[in-house]
Short mmCIF file of C-alpha atoms in Angstrom, two decimals:
data_model
loop_
_atom_site.label_atom_id
_atom_site.label_comp_id
_atom_site.label_asym_id
_atom_site.label_seq_id
_atom_site.Cartn_x
_atom_site.Cartn_y
_atom_site.Cartn_z
CA MET A 1 27.90 -79.26 -31.82
CA ALA A 2 30.92 -78.46 -33.94
CA LEU A 3 29.78 -76.50 -37.01
CA ASN A 4 32.46 -77.69 -39.40
CA GLY A 5 30.90 -79.93 -42.05
CA LYS A 6 27.33 -79.29 -40.90
CA THR A 7 24.49 -78.07 -43.13
CA ALA A 8 22.24 -75.22 -42.03
CA VAL A 9 19.06 -73.69 -43.39
CA VAL A 10 18.47 -70.04 -42.44
CA THR A 11 15.18 -68.36 -43.31
CA GLY A 12 15.03 -64.61 -43.92
CA ALA A 13 18.78 -64.70 -44.49
CA ALA A 14 19.29 -62.19 -47.31
CA MET A 15 19.76 -59.29 -44.89
CA GLY A 16 20.01 -58.33 -41.22
CA ILE A 17 20.30 -60.93 -38.47
CA GLY A 18 19.77 -63.83 -40.87
CA ARG A 19 22.62 -62.71 -43.09
CA SER A 20 24.97 -62.35 -40.11
CA ILE A 21 24.04 -65.82 -38.88
CA ALA A 22 24.66 -67.30 -42.33
CA GLU A 23 28.06 -65.60 -42.48
CA LEU A 24 28.98 -66.90 -39.03
CA LEU A 25 28.01 -70.46 -39.95
CA LEU A 26 30.15 -70.34 -43.08
CA GLN A 27 33.09 -68.89 -41.16
CA ASN A 28 32.88 -71.92 -38.88
CA GLY A 29 32.91 -74.47 -41.69
CA ALA A 30 29.20 -75.09 -42.30
CA LYS A 31 27.31 -75.08 -45.58
CA VAL A 32 24.24 -72.84 -45.69
CA ALA A 33 20.97 -72.71 -47.59
CA ILE A 34 19.74 -69.12 -47.58
CA LEU A 35 15.96 -68.81 -47.82
CA ASP A 36 14.34 -65.46 -48.53
CA MET A 37 11.72 -63.66 -50.60
CA ASN A 38 14.23 -61.02 -51.72
CA GLU A 39 15.71 -62.82 -54.71
CA THR A 40 18.02 -59.99 -55.78
CA ALA A 41 19.62 -59.60 -52.33
CA GLY A 42 19.72 -63.35 -51.77
CA GLN A 43 21.44 -64.21 -55.05
CA SER A 44 23.92 -61.39 -54.59
CA LEU A 45 24.74 -62.55 -51.08
CA VAL A 46 25.31 -66.15 -52.17
CA GLU A 47 27.69 -65.02 -54.92
CA THR A 48 29.66 -63.01 -52.36
CA LEU A 49 29.71 -65.81 -49.79
CA ASN A 50 30.86 -68.44 -52.28
CA LYS A 51 33.70 -66.18 -53.35
CA GLU A 52 34.76 -65.64 -49.74
CA HIS A 53 34.33 -69.18 -48.40
CA GLY A 54 34.77 -71.41 -51.43
CA PRO A 55 32.50 -72.57 -54.26
CA ASP A 56 29.19 -74.27 -53.54
CA ARG A 57 29.22 -73.54 -49.80
CA ALA A 58 26.09 -71.36 -49.95
CA LEU A 59 22.81 -71.88 -51.80
CA PHE A 60 19.97 -69.39 -52.34
CA LEU A 61 16.39 -70.62 -52.43
CA LEU A 62 13.41 -68.36 -53.02
CA CYS A 63 10.94 -69.31 -50.30
CA ASN A 64 7.85 -67.88 -48.63
CA VAL A 65 7.66 -69.37 -45.12
CA GLU A 66 3.88 -68.95 -45.23
CA SER A 67 3.79 -71.76 -47.81
CA GLU A 68 4.16 -75.37 -46.67
CA GLU A 69 4.89 -76.45 -50.25
CA GLU A 70 7.70 -73.92 -50.68
CA ILE A 71 9.33 -74.85 -47.36
CA LYS A 72 9.15 -78.54 -48.22
CA ALA A 73 10.72 -77.88 -51.62
CA ALA A 74 13.48 -75.76 -50.06
CA PHE A 75 14.34 -78.44 -47.50
CA GLN A 76 14.38 -81.13 -50.17
CA LYS A 77 16.65 -79.07 -52.42
CA THR A 78 19.00 -78.47 -49.47
CA VAL A 79 19.20 -82.21 -48.78
CA GLU A 80 19.81 -82.99 -52.45
CA THR A 81 22.55 -80.36 -52.65
CA PHE A 82 24.33 -80.78 -49.30
CA GLY A 83 23.33 -84.28 -48.19
CA GLY A 84 21.17 -83.46 -45.16
CA ILE A 85 20.12 -80.79 -42.68
CA ASP A 86 21.71 -80.39 -39.24
CA ILE A 87 20.61 -76.87 -38.28
CA LEU A 88 17.43 -74.90 -38.93
CA VAL A 89 17.32 -71.21 -38.06
CA ASN A 90 13.77 -69.86 -38.13
CA ASN A 91 14.70 -66.22 -38.58
CA ALA A 92 12.25 -64.88 -41.18
CA GLY A 93 10.16 -62.11 -39.67
CA ILE A 94 8.50 -58.78 -40.31
CA PHE A 95 7.16 -55.97 -38.14
CA ASN A 96 3.94 -54.39 -39.36
CA GLU A 97 0.96 -53.67 -37.11
CA ILE A 98 -0.98 -52.58 -40.21
CA THR A 99 -0.87 -56.06 -41.77
CA TRP A 100 -0.95 -57.96 -38.50
CA GLU A 101 -2.33 -61.18 -39.99
CA LYS A 102 0.63 -61.45 -42.35
CA THR A 103 2.98 -60.66 -39.47
CA ILE A 104 1.56 -63.58 -37.47
CA GLY A 105 1.64 -65.83 -40.54
CA ILE A 106 5.35 -65.20 -41.08
CA ASN A 107 6.69 -64.67 -37.57
CA LEU A 108 4.75 -67.41 -35.79
CA GLY A 109 3.31 -69.60 -38.54
CA GLY A 110 6.59 -69.75 -40.43
CA CYS A 111 8.44 -70.79 -37.30
CA ILE A 112 5.99 -73.57 -36.45
CA ARG A 113 5.71 -74.72 -40.05
CA GLY A 114 9.45 -74.91 -40.58
CA SER A 115 10.07 -76.70 -37.29
CA TYR A 116 7.52 -79.41 -38.02
CA LEU A 117 8.62 -79.96 -41.61
CA VAL A 118 12.37 -80.15 -40.91
CA ILE A 119 11.86 -83.04 -38.48
CA GLU A 120 11.34 -85.28 -41.52
CA HIS A 121 14.98 -84.67 -42.45
CA MET A 122 16.61 -84.38 -39.01
CA ASN A 123 14.82 -87.10 -37.02
CA LYS A 124 17.28 -89.84 -35.94
CA LEU A 125 14.44 -92.38 -35.85
CA THR A 126 13.92 -92.04 -39.61
CA GLY A 127 17.53 -91.87 -40.73
CA GLY A 128 18.31 -88.23 -39.93
CA ARG A 129 21.41 -87.06 -38.09
CA GLY A 130 19.63 -85.11 -35.37
CA GLY A 131 20.56 -81.48 -34.90
CA VAL A 132 19.29 -78.21 -33.55
CA ILE A 133 16.53 -75.72 -34.32
CA ILE A 134 17.03 -72.09 -33.33
CA ASN A 135 14.03 -69.77 -33.39
CA VAL A 136 14.97 -66.11 -33.62
CA ALA A 137 12.36 -64.31 -31.52
CA SER A 138 12.69 -61.07 -29.57
CA MET A 139 12.94 -59.72 -26.07
CA ALA A 140 9.14 -59.14 -25.98
CA GLY A 141 8.27 -62.66 -24.84
CA LYS A 142 11.37 -63.09 -22.70
CA LEU A 143 10.71 -59.98 -20.59
CA MET A 144 7.55 -61.66 -19.33
CA TYR A 145 9.78 -64.42 -17.96
CA LEU A 146 11.91 -61.88 -16.12
CA HIS A 147 8.90 -60.23 -14.51
CA LEU A 148 7.13 -63.48 -13.55
CA ASN A 149 10.29 -65.39 -12.67
CA ARG A 150 9.14 -68.42 -14.64
CA PRO A 151 9.49 -69.73 -18.20
CA PHE A 152 7.24 -68.09 -20.76
CA HIS A 153 8.13 -70.05 -23.89
CA PRO A 154 5.70 -73.01 -24.06
CA LEU A 155 6.30 -73.52 -27.79
CA ILE A 156 10.04 -74.06 -27.39
CA GLU A 157 9.70 -75.91 -24.11
CA SER A 158 7.05 -78.38 -25.25
CA ARG A 159 8.90 -79.19 -28.46
CA ALA A 160 12.21 -79.66 -26.69
CA ALA A 161 10.54 -82.05 -24.24
CA ALA A 162 8.75 -83.91 -27.04
CA SER A 163 12.01 -84.34 -28.96
CA VAL A 164 13.78 -85.75 -25.90
CA ALA A 165 10.91 -88.10 -25.06
CA SER A 166 10.64 -89.31 -28.66
CA GLY A 167 14.34 -89.79 -29.25
CA TYR A 168 14.47 -87.49 -32.28
CA GLY A 169 17.91 -86.14 -31.35
CA ILE A 170 16.88 -82.56 -32.07
CA ARG A 171 17.54 -79.67 -29.68
CA MET A 172 15.30 -76.59 -29.81
CA ASN A 173 16.18 -73.14 -28.47
CA ALA A 174 15.15 -69.52 -28.91
CA LEU A 175 17.30 -66.45 -29.41
CA CYS A 176 15.60 -63.32 -28.06
CA PRO A 177 17.53 -60.14 -28.88
CA GLY A 178 16.53 -56.65 -27.85
CA PHE A 179 16.63 -53.80 -30.35
CA VAL A 180 19.11 -54.58 -33.14
CA GLN A 181 20.54 -52.13 -35.66
CA THR A 182 18.92 -53.47 -38.86
CA ASP A 183 16.64 -52.17 -41.61
CA LEU A 184 13.70 -53.65 -39.70
CA PHE A 185 14.62 -51.63 -36.62
CA SER A 186 14.93 -48.44 -38.67
CA SER A 187 11.37 -48.76 -40.01
CA ILE A 188 9.56 -49.42 -36.72
CA LYS A 189 7.92 -45.99 -36.50
CA SER A 190 6.29 -46.31 -39.91
CA LYS A 191 4.88 -49.78 -39.13
CA LEU A 192 3.08 -49.08 -35.84
CA GLY A 193 -0.30 -48.53 -37.49
CA GLN A 194 -3.05 -47.90 -34.92
CA PHE A 195 -0.36 -47.93 -32.23
CA SER A 196 1.54 -44.98 -33.68
CA ASN A 197 0.77 -43.07 -30.48
CA LEU A 198 3.23 -45.39 -28.73
CA ALA A 199 6.18 -44.23 -30.82
CA GLY A 200 7.38 -41.99 -27.99
CA ALA A 201 7.24 -44.77 -25.40
CA ASN A 202 9.04 -47.08 -27.80
CA GLN A 203 11.80 -44.50 -28.26
CA GLU A 204 12.17 -44.19 -24.48
CA LEU A 205 12.61 -47.95 -24.23
CA ILE A 206 15.24 -47.88 -26.98
CA GLU A 207 17.15 -45.15 -25.13
CA LYS A 208 16.92 -47.09 -21.86
CA LEU A 209 17.96 -50.50 -23.18
CA GLY A 210 20.28 -49.48 -25.98
CA VAL A 211 20.73 -51.04 -29.40
CA LEU A 212 22.59 -54.25 -30.15
CA THR A 213 25.09 -54.75 -32.93
CA LEU A 214 24.68 -57.76 -35.20
CA ALA A 215 27.93 -59.15 -33.79
CA GLU A 216 26.42 -59.24 -30.28
CA VAL A 217 23.36 -61.09 -31.54
CA VAL A 218 25.25 -63.77 -33.46
CA GLU A 219 27.48 -64.36 -30.43
CA GLY A 220 24.36 -65.48 -28.57
CA PHE A 221 23.30 -67.62 -31.52
CA LEU A 222 26.68 -69.35 -31.58
CA GLU A 223 26.29 -70.28 -27.92
CA LEU A 224 22.84 -71.79 -28.45
CA VAL A 225 23.77 -73.78 -31.53
CA THR A 226 27.12 -75.19 -30.40
CA ASP A 227 26.53 -75.90 -26.69
CA GLU A 228 24.77 -79.28 -26.61
CA THR A 229 23.65 -78.75 -23.01
CA LYS A 230 21.30 -76.03 -24.27
CA ASN A 231 17.87 -77.48 -25.03
CA GLY A 232 14.47 -75.92 -24.42
CA GLU A 233 16.05 -72.61 -23.54
CA ALA A 234 15.48 -69.00 -24.51
CA LEU A 235 18.40 -66.60 -24.43
CA LEU A 236 17.68 -62.90 -23.92
CA VAL A 237 20.43 -60.76 -25.41
CA LEU A 238 20.67 -57.07 -24.45
CA PRO A 239 23.64 -54.70 -24.81
CA LYS A 240 24.73 -55.18 -21.19
CA GLU A 241 23.41 -58.61 -20.25
CA LYS A 242 22.36 -62.11 -21.27
CA LYS A 243 19.76 -64.14 -19.39
CA TYR A 244 18.41 -67.65 -19.86
CA ALA A 245 14.93 -69.02 -19.36
CA THR A 246 15.65 -72.69 -18.73
CA PHE A 247 13.19 -75.55 -19.19
CA SER A 248 13.77 -78.96 -17.65
CA ALA A 249 14.25 -80.84 -20.93
CA SER A 250 17.42 -82.92 -20.91
CA PRO A 251 19.99 -82.49 -23.70
CA THR A 252 19.73 -84.97 -26.54
CA ASP A 253 22.31 -87.67 -27.12
#
């Protein structure tokens, strides 16, 4: 998929990985709707991006991915503003073992909710243009694949297969980075809750694996979003390697 002229929605895009993905999309000619709960950071980012890439290329929408109504409204506003949706990046996420229910609601629920709701706008069978959904996950799930030597991403795999079988024209992939130098990474120790005793082990893992730059992460994203042979795949990105977990779904037309 060539990004020039495409429209993308990126959740959790005011800072960190989401911001870098939004910047990359704009650099490659796309228009981007930036969804986030941080209104101050989001509005400021959009002002900066529109100055750098031209007026009306970026749009900020205040959106809580735990809310079906807010996601629906954000998608509709994106379509009204840019004419459609070609790319959804489910990036919004938090790390907090203390409020684990909220973590699941955002990290997992938000991803599932967004993916289901965007089909209304992307589905070729109902007038959409098709496209691609990228779920930003982490290395945690992907490492299980490496140890078991088999795919461990049933959510991505089943949806990719369903899209192919149904003729929706929507590819679905997952980006699974290791530790990334972001504000979220910097606050891990304070968010471990009842697992604070594992801080030492976590630090050992960080020292062993290393820490990714945002540039390394978005390089993997670019591969997943532009390469139309990638469907139903999860890409593990570490400082010294990239590995795929490939499902047997065929690429969409």
